[in-house]
Amino acid sequence: MIGVLGFVSWDIVSDIKSEIKSEIEAKRVEVTERVTETRIIAKRANEIIQWVEKQLDEFEPQAKNLNDAIQKIKTLNITSQDLTADYSKEIQSLVSNVDSLSQRFVALAKQFEQLNILASGNGVGIGAETPQSPQQRLAAIQPVISDSEKAEQRLVQARKKTTVFFQFAGGRREQAEALSAALITDGYIVPSEDREGGAAAKHEVRYFHNDAKATAQRLANDTTHALRTSGYTAGNVPDVTVNSFAAYPGKKPRLGVLELWLEIPPR
């Protein structure tokens, strides 16, 4: 009886030892797998960091060019209101040009944001598609830089021209528009033609800064010439004169802006 119990006890102990050993082995395998998985994740994370750093390094010179372009746009200080006040339809396209550049800057800014998300550890793994490759970003940035430089050049050229605000009386609007077209051909900027009763019996160019006297005289001569070569009888076209408003106490237009007050003569 005791012998039987001894064998039974031995079998129970043996089973317990075997079960414990199996459980320990399973835990050891699990721990080994976890350690291996952790090492793989750590290695992958390190690769992602290195990849992101490489992307940012490649983007850095492009970002500098983009920042330079942004500063140029800020320097231009162009607004639709300024253009409407000071410039003719000839350069109105600058407004839409700058608006377009602004939209493209917004799109490029999103690229910075996506790169920052990737760098913070929320990005996808190596080999996944980025929002834009360095080549795509460069292709997007270069036209922005080029357009900003062209806009800057066009604005500089436009500001060298004289802006003429044309007030007229008598005649038809078509006659006033024809004179504006002739002056634009001569290199002036004429935003519009405004019918004004105060222009009756006047044939003068008004200037508001002493430095603008010579420019005003040139406009007066060009206006006289344009009228006399546009089908008007010479005897009906008096010489357009200049009138100084340099002492005008109110708000003056900027230097480079003149006013033409003219009663259009009969044909």
C-alpha atoms as one frame of an Amber mdcrd trajectory, in Angstrom:
protein
   0.000   0.000   0.000   2.741   2.402   0.922   4.586   1.452  -2.230   1.551
   2.234  -4.287   1.153   5.611  -2.602   4.846   6.289  -3.176   4.499   5.709
  -6.906   1.376   7.855  -7.023   3.129  10.688  -5.158   6.089  10.463  -7.480
   3.867  10.714 -10.572   2.133  13.817  -9.179   5.432  15.497  -8.358   6.793
  14.598 -11.791   3.740  16.029 -13.532   3.989  19.244 -11.514   7.672  19.631
 -12.368   6.964  18.989 -16.047   4.149  21.518 -16.102   6.264  24.152 -14.364
   9.126  23.538 -16.763   6.824  23.915 -19.787   5.396  27.155 -18.415   8.848
  28.538 -17.717   9.965  27.620 -21.227   6.914  29.326 -22.726   7.608  32.469
 -20.689  11.258  32.400 -21.733  10.287  32.180 -25.391   7.776  35.025 -24.925
  10.360  37.211 -23.203  12.895  36.464 -25.946  10.352  37.412 -28.616   9.473
  40.632 -26.787  13.148  41.596 -26.493  13.697  40.844 -30.170  10.610  42.833
 -31.142  11.748  45.761 -28.997  15.166  45.750 -30.636  13.563  45.704 -34.091
  11.267  48.621 -33.172  14.207  50.558 -31.719  16.263  49.943 -34.849  13.338
  51.003 -37.078  12.755  54.124 -35.019  16.416  55.030 -35.360  16.203  54.517
 -39.131  13.116  56.737 -39.299  14.892  59.477 -37.348  17.911  59.284 -39.661
  15.631  59.318 -42.723  13.684  62.344 -41.477  16.926  64.200 -40.676  18.123
  63.474 -44.207  14.843  64.799 -45.653  15.079  67.968 -43.568  18.728  68.467
 -44.557  17.758  68.188 -48.228  14.883  70.605 -47.720  16.918  73.231 -45.838
  18.357  75.096 -48.881  14.915  75.059 -50.507  13.407  76.420 -47.303  15.954
  79.252 -47.284  15.053  80.172 -50.864  11.386  80.033 -49.938  11.975  82.307
 -46.945  13.849  84.778 -49.167  10.914  84.775 -51.565   8.467  85.387 -48.727
  10.535  88.358 -47.544  10.521  89.786 -51.076   6.749  89.475 -51.251   6.480
  91.288 -47.910   8.814  94.000 -49.226   6.596  94.514 -52.250   3.741  95.490
 -49.924   1.207  95.138 -52.704  -2.502  95.288 -51.946  -5.490  95.471 -54.228
  -6.425  98.824 -52.713  -2.995 100.343 -53.428  -3.089  99.192 -57.029  -6.589
 100.534 -57.545  -5.573 103.901 -56.127  -2.214 104.353 -57.835  -1.936 102.150
 -60.890  -3.757 101.462 -64.128  -5.252  98.284 -65.525  -1.844  97.629 -67.048
  -0.544  96.181 -63.742  -3.792  94.949 -62.187  -2.609  91.409 -62.957  -0.075
  91.858 -60.138  -2.943  91.572 -57.670  -4.017  88.123 -58.852  -0.356  87.168
 -59.193   0.338  87.935 -55.538  -2.893  86.203 -54.469  -1.753  83.118 -56.365
   1.645  83.248 -54.665  -0.066  83.457 -51.286  -2.065  80.314 -52.017   1.075
  78.486 -53.069   2.843  79.577 -49.875  -0.022  78.053 -47.888   0.393  74.763
 -49.750   4.118  74.763 -49.095   3.569  75.594 -45.439   1.528  72.405 -45.155
   4.596  70.503 -46.319   6.560  71.950 -43.387   3.789  70.874 -41.044   3.768
  67.331 -42.409   7.532  67.072 -42.061   7.270  68.279 -38.479   4.648  65.596
 -37.754   6.952  62.985 -39.239   9.905  64.231 -37.198   7.883  64.081 -33.977
   7.492  60.317 -34.301   4.003  60.148 -35.744   5.177  59.435 -39.288   5.076
  56.271 -41.273   7.940  53.852 -41.773  10.845  53.882 -44.179   9.874  53.630
 -47.800   6.410  55.091 -47.336   5.346  57.965 -49.553   5.993  61.439 -48.167
   3.551  64.287 -48.969   6.061  65.435 -51.591   9.514  64.242 -52.532  12.417
  66.738 -52.356  12.277  66.993 -56.155   8.553  67.772 -56.064   9.040  70.392
 -53.347  11.860  71.993 -55.316   9.668  72.016 -58.440   6.920  73.729 -56.417
   9.204  76.277 -54.758  11.206  77.417 -57.787   8.196  78.884 -59.670   7.180
  80.757 -56.511  10.639  82.290 -56.198  10.708  83.100 -59.913   7.234  84.672
 -59.861   8.072  86.785 -56.821  11.192  88.107 -58.553   9.179  88.916 -61.695
   6.500  90.641 -59.608   9.173  92.694 -57.883  10.692  93.724 -61.211   7.294
  94.641 -62.665   6.454  96.741 -59.625   9.788  98.591 -59.813   9.185  99.293
 -63.494   5.609 100.404 -62.844   6.663 102.795 -60.103   9.073 104.472 -62.504
   6.116 105.443 -64.678   4.031 108.531 -64.067   0.455 107.965 -62.969  -2.080
 110.392 -64.473  -5.535 110.936 -62.997  -7.588 112.272 -65.881 -10.532 114.612
 -65.177 -12.405 115.722 -68.292 -15.358 117.807 -69.377 -17.032 118.225 -72.773
 -16.762 115.680 -75.563 -17.719 112.027 -75.315 -16.233 109.384 -73.054 -14.896
 107.578 -76.125 -12.773 110.668 -76.876 -11.406 110.698 -73.345 -10.636 106.981
 -73.556  -8.813 107.507 -76.855  -6.633 110.191 -75.260  -5.903 107.878 -72.307
  -4.848 105.148 -74.725  -2.470 107.553 -76.456  -0.897 108.580 -73.139  -0.534
 104.936 -72.087   1.293 104.291 -75.353   3.624 107.156 -74.407   4.472 105.316
 -71.171   2.050 106.861 -68.679  -0.294 105.009 -66.351  -3.880 106.266 -66.648
  -6.186 104.418 -64.216  -9.440 105.862 -65.562 -11.216 108.860 -67.064 -13.543
 110.766 -64.722 -16.058 113.255 -66.053 -15.764 116.309 -63.811 -17.586 119.620
 -64.214 -14.615 121.401 -62.685 -12.543 120.518 -65.752 -14.613 122.831 -67.980
 -12.466 125.432 -69.755  -9.287 123.910 -68.263  -6.284 122.587 -70.168  -3.730
 121.964 -67.469  -1.544 119.419 -65.724  -1.381 119.758 -61.951   1.699 118.706
 -60.023   2.026 118.539 -56.236   5.779 118.334 -55.657   8.419 120.728 -56.922
  10.492 117.783 -58.154   7.642 116.834 -60.497   7.597 120.074 -62.507   9.645
 118.721 -65.418   7.532 115.564 -65.578   4.362 117.667 -65.541   5.660 119.764
 -68.447   6.436 116.629 -70.423   2.895 115.323 -69.822   1.448 118.671 -70.936
   3.475 118.530 -74.160   2.547 114.893 -74.798  -1.148 115.631 -74.213  -1.094
 118.555 -76.634   0.688 116.415 -79.234  -1.743 113.512 -78.761  -4.744 115.761
 -79.314  -3.301 117.434 -82.415  -2.439 114.091 -84.003  -5.802 112.469 -83.239
  -8.036 114.274 -85.701  -8.601 117.498 -83.795  -8.199 120.774 -85.652  -4.992
 122.443 -84.503  -6.784 125.732 -83.942  -9.209 124.030 -81.540  -6.458 122.544
 -79.381  -4.883 125.092 -77.011  -1.529 124.316 -75.468  -1.878 122.284 -72.286
  -0.060 124.126 -69.492   1.240 123.152 -66.055  -0.091 124.403 -62.730   1.791
 123.995 -59.455  -0.099 122.708 -56.413   3.074 122.250 -54.378   1.686 124.628
 -51.736  -1.607 122.768 -51.520  -2.381 122.414 -47.771  -4.453 119.238 -48.008
  -3.342 115.666 -48.482  -1.243 115.365 -51.615  -0.811 112.378 -53.893   2.560
 110.669 -53.804   5.449 111.842 -55.951   4.972 110.395 -59.416   1.242 111.148
 -59.562  -0.105 114.005 -61.691  -3.592 115.251 -62.523  -4.779 116.145 -65.993
  -7.750 118.556 -66.088  -9.006 118.946 -69.617 -12.040 120.123 -71.529 -11.960
 117.995 -74.632 -12.036 120.313 -77.644 -14.560 119.914 -80.467 -13.427 118.119
 -83.583
